[in-house]
Coordinates of C-alpha atoms and ligand atoms in Angstrom, one line a residue:
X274 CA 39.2 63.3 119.0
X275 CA 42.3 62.0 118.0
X276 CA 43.0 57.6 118.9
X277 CA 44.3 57.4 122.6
X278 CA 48.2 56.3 121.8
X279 CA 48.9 52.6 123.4
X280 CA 51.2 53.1 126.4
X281 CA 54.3 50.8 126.2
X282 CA 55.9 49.8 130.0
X283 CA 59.4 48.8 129.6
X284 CA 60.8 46.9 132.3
X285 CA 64.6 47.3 133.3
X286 CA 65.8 45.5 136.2
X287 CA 68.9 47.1 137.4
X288 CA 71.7 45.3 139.9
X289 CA 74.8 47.6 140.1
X290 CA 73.9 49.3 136.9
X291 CA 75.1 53.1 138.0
X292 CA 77.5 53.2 135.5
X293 CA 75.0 51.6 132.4
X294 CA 72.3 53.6 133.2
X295 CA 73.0 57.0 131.6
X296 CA 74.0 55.3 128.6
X297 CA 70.5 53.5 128.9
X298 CA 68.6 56.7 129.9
X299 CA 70.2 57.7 126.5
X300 CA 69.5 55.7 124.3
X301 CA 65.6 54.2 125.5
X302 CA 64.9 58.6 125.2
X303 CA 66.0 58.8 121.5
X304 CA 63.9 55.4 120.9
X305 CA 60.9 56.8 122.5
X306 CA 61.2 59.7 119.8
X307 CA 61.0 57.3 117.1
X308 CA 57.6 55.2 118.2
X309 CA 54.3 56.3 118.1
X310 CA 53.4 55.3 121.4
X311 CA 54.1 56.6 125.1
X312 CA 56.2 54.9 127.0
X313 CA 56.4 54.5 130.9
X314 CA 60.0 52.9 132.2
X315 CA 60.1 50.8 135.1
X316 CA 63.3 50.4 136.5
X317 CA 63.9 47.6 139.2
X318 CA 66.7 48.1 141.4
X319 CA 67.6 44.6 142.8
X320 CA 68.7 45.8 145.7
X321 CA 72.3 47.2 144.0
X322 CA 75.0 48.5 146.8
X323 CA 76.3 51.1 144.4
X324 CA 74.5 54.4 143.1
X325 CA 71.9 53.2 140.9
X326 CA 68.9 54.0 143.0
X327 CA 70.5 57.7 143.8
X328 CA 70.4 57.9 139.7
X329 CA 67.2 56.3 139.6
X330 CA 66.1 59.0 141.4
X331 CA 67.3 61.6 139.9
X332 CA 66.0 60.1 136.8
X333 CA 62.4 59.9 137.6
X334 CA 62.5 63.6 139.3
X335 CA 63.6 64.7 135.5
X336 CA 61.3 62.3 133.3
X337 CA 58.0 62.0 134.3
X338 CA 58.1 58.5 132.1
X339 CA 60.5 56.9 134.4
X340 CA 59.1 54.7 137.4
X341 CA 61.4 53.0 139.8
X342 CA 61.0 50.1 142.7
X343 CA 63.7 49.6 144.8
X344 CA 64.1 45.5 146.8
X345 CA 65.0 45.8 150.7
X346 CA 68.0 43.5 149.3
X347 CA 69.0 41.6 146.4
X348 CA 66.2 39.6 145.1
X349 CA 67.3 38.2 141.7
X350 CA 66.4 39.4 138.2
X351 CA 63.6 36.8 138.2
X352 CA 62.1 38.4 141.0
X353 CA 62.8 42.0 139.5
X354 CA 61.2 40.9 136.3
X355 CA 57.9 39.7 137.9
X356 CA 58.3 42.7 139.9
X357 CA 58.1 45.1 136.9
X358 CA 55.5 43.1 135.2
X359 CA 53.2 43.4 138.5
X360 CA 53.5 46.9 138.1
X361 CA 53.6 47.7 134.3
X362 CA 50.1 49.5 133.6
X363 CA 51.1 49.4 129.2
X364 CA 48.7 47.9 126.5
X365 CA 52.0 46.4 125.7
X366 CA 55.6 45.3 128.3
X367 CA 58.7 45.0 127.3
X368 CA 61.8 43.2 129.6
X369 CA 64.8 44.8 128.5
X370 CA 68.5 44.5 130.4
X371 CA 70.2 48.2 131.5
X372 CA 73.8 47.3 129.7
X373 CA 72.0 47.6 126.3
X374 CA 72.7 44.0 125.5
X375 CA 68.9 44.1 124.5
X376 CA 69.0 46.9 121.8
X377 CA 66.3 49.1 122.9
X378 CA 66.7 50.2 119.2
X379 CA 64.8 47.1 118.0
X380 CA 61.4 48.3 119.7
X381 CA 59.7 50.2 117.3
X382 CA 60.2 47.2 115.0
X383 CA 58.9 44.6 117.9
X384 CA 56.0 47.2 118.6
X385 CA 55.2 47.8 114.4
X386 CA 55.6 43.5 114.5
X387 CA 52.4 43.2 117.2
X388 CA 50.4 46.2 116.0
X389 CA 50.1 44.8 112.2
X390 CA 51.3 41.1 112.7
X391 CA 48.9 38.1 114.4
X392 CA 51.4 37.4 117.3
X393 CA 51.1 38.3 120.4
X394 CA 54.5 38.6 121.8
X395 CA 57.9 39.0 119.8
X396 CA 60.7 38.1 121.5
X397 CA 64.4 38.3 121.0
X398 CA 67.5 35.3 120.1
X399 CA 71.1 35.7 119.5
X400 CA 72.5 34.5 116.7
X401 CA 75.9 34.5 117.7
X402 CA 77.7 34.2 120.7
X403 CA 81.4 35.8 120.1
X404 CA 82.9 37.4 123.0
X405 CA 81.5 34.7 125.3
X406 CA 84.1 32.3 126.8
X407 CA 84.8 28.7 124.6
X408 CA 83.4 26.8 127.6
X409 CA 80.7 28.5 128.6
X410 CA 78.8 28.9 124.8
X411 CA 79.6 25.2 124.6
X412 CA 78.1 24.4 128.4
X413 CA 75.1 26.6 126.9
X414 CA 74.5 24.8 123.8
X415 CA 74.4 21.5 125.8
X416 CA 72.4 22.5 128.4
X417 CA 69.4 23.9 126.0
X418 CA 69.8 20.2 123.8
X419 CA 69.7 18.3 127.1
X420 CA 66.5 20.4 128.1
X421 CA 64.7 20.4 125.0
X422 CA 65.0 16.4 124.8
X423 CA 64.0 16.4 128.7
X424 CA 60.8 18.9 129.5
X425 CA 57.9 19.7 127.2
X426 CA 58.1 23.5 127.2
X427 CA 60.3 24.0 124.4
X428 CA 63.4 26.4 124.7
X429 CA 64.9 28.1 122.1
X430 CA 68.5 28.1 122.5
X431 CA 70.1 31.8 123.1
X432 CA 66.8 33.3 123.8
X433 CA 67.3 36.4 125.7
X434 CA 64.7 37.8 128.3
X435 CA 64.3 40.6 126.0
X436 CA 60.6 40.7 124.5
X437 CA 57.8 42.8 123.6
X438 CA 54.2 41.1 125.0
X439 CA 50.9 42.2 124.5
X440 CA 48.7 42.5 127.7
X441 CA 47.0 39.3 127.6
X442 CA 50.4 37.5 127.5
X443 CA 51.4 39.8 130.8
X444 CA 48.5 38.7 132.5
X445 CA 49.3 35.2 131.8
X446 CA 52.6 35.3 133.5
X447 CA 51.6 37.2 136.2
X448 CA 49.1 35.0 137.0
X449 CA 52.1 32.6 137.5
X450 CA 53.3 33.8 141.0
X451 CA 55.5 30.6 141.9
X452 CA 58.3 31.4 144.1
X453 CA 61.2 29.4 142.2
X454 CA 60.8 31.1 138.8
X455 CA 62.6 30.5 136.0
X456 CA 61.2 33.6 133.4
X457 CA 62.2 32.0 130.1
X458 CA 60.3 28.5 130.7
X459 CA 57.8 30.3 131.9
X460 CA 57.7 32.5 128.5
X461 CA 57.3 29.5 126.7
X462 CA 54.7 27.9 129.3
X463 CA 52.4 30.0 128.9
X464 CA 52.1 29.5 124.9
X465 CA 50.6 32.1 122.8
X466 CA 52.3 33.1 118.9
X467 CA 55.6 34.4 119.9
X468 CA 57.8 35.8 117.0
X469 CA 61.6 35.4 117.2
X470 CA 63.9 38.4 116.0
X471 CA 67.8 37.6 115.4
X472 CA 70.7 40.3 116.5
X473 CA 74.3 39.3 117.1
X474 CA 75.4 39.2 120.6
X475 CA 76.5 42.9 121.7
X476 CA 78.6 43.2 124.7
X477 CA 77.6 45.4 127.8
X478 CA 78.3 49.0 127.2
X479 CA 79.2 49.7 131.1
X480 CA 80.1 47.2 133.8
X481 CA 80.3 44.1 134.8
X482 CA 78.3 40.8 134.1
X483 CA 76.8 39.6 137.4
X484 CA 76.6 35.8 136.3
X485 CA 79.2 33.5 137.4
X486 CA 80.0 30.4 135.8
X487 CA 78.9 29.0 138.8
X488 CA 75.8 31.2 139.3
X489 CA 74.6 30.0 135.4
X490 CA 75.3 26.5 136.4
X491 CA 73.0 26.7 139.5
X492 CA 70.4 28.7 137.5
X493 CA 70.1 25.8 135.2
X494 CA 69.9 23.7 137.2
X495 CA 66.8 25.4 138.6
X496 CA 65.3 25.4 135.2
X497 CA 65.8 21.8 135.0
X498 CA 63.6 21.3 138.4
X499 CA 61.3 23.4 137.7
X500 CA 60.1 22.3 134.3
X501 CA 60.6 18.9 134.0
X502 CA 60.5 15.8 136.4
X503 CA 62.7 13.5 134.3
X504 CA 65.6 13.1 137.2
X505 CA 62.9 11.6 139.3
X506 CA 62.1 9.3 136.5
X507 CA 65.7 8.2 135.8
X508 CA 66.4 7.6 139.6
X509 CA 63.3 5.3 139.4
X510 CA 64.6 3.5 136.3
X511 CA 68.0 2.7 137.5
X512 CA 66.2 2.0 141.1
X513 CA 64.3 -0.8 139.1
X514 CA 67.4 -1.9 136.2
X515 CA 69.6 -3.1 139.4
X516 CA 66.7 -4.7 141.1
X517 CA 66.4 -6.7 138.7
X518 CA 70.4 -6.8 138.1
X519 CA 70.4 -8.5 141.5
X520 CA 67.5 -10.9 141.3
X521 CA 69.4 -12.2 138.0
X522 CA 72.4 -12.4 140.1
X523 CA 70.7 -14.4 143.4
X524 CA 69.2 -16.8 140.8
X525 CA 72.9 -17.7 139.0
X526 CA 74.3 -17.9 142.8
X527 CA 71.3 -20.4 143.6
X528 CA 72.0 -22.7 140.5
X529 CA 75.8 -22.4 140.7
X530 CA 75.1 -23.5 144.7
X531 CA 72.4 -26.0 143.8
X532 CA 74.6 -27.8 140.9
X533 CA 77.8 -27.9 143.8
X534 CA 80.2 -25.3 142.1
X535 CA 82.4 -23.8 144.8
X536 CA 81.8 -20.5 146.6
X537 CA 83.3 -17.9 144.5
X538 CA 85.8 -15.6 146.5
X539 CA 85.8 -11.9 146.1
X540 CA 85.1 -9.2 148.6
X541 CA 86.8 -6.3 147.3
X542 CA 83.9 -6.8 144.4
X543 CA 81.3 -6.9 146.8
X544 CA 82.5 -3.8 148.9
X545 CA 82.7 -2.3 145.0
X546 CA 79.3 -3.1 144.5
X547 CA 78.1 -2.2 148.2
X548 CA 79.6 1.4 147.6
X549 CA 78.1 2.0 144.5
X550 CA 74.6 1.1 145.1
X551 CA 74.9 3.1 148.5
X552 CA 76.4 6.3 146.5
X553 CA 73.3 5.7 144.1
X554 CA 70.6 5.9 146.9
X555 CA 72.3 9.1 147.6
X556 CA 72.1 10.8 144.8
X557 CA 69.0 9.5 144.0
X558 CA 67.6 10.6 147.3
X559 CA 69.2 14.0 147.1
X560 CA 67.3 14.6 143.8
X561 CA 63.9 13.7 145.2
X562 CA 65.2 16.2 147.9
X563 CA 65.7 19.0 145.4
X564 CA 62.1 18.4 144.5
X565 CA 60.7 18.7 147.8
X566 CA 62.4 21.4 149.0
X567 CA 61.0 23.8 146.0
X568 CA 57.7 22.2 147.6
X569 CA 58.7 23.2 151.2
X570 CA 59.9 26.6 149.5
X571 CA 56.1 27.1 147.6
X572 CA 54.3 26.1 150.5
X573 CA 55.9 28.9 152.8
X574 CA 54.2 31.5 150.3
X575 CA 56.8 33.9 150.9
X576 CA 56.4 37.0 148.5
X577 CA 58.7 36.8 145.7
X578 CA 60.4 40.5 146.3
X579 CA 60.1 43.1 149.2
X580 CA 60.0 46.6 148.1
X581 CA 61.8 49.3 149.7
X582 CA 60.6 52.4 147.8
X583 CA 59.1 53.7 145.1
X584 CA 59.2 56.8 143.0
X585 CA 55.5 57.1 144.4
X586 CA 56.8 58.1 147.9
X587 CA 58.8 60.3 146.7
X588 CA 56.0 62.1 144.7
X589 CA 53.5 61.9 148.0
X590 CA 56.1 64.0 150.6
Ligands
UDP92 N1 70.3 41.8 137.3 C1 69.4 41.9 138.3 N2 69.6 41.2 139.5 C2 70.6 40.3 139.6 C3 71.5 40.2 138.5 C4 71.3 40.9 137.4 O1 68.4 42.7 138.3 O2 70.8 39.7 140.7 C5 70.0 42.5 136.0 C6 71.2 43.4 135.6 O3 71.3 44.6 136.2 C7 71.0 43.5 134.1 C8 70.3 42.1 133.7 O4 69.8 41.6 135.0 O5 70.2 44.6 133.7 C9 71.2 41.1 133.1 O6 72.4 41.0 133.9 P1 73.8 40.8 133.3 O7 74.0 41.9 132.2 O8 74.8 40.8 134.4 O9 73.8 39.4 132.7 P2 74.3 38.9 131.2 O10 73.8 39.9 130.2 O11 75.8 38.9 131.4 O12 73.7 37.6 131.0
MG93 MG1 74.1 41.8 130.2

């Protein structure tokens, strides 16, 4: 009897991807030619407001190998990832986007990688970001330096989402079912030998980005409270530098008093110095609240994503 082939599950989460998604379907069809493995698609829809999951269906009533789940409403890749990877039944997952940013292309090499290769997951970088807004690359770059210096779990800078795992690795992440997830940390949290690949950035062959400035700014910001607890720690070291800033300062005003100098005058200093201490404890206390209210947020235990269908249902009527 010939070896059973491994099954690959390839995740796509898909927000407002109608017009992508042929050229995905494509593409991932002439790939799956090419490897010597089956393949079972997963395609998330995040709870898109244009045609995708109409496509989606048609889609899955064609090709046996593609599986759909569609949110009640828009969750959030993160939650379409975890999503995908709850449901992915492969010896081996891959995350890839539906605007062939992640070249699906690259898989048999990612697959050939983990099947000969000691790694257990390969995963994807770009070299390059051209076509990418000036500010935005540079906001990137600084953010990743700042992080790296600031949390343990090391981030590669430009790391996609896109990655081949082995199952072990899947389980792993799974097992994580946090509520404010931030995927790529979590990639790297979880350890195991992870081999980078290099491509140039490729721009999105249909469509429109769904990130913001704005909505990448926020997103980081995440990643930073999730994966490191260094704002706590600078809010208690400047708590403590101008504590002892001001004991320094009530010792020189006893001397100066005790040897008879005069009163020094000055109130628009103090009301300076009133303001920014106040402003301090403000920002200092709204940090420790960012903290807490991820806590609040985990201890509700909502579920992560709320599915509205599934090409199951279809298949049951
Ligand atoms: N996406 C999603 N939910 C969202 C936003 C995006 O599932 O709320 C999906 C989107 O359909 C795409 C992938 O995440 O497949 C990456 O999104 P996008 O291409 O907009 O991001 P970019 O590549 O510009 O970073
Ligand atoms: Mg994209």
């Amino acid at each position: 009897m010939p070896d059973k082939k491994d099954l690959i599950s390839v995740i796509v989460p898909c927000y407002n991807e109608s017009e992508a998604l042929p050229f995905f379907y494509r593409e991932i069809a002439t790939v799956a030619k090419t490897i010597d493995a089956e393949l079972e698609i997963i395609c998330v829809d995040d709870g898109s407001s244009d045609d995708t999951l109409e496509k989606l269906r048609i889609l899955s009533a064609n090709d046996k190998r593609i599986h759909y789940i569609s949110f009640s409403r828009n969750f959030g890749k993160e939650a379409a990832m975890y999503a995908g990877l709850c449901a992915a039944k492969g010896d081996y997952v891959a995350i890839m986007d539906a605007d062939l940013q992640d070249p699906p292309s690259l898989l048999p090499e990612m697959y050939g990688t983990l099947k000969t290769e000691d790694y257990d997951s390969v995963a994807t970088r770009r070299r390059t970001r051209d076509g990418e807004p000036k500010l935005r690359s540079f906001c990137a770059r600084a953010f990743y330096k700042l992080m790296n210096r600031i949390s343990k779990t090391e981030l590669v800078e430009g790391a996609r989402d896109f990655r081949l795992m082995n199952r072990r690795m899947v389980d792993a992440i799974v097992s994580m079912s946090e509520y404010n997830r931030f995927t790529k940390g979590i990639f790297c949290w979880v350890g195991f030998r992870t081999k980078w690949l290099e491509y140039d950035n490729i721009e999105r062959v249909a469509g429109k980005t769904k990130w913001s400035f704005w909505k990448l700014f926020k997103y980081s910001l995440e990643c930073i409270y999730n994966f490191s607890t260094v704002p706590l720690d600078i809010s208690s070291f400047t708590g403590f530098t101008l504590c002892f800033a001001a004991i320094i300062g009530i010792i020189v005003i006893i001397i100066r008093s005790l040897c008879g100098a005069p009163a020094t005058s000055g109130w628009a200093s103090t009301l300076c110095v009133i303001l920014f201490v106040g402003g301090l404890q403000l920002f200092c206390i709204g940090i420790l609240g960012k903290y807490l209210s991820r806590t609040y947020l985990e201890t509700k235990r909502r579920p992560i994503y709320i599915v509205r269908e599934t090409d199951e249902d279809n298949k049951e009527q």
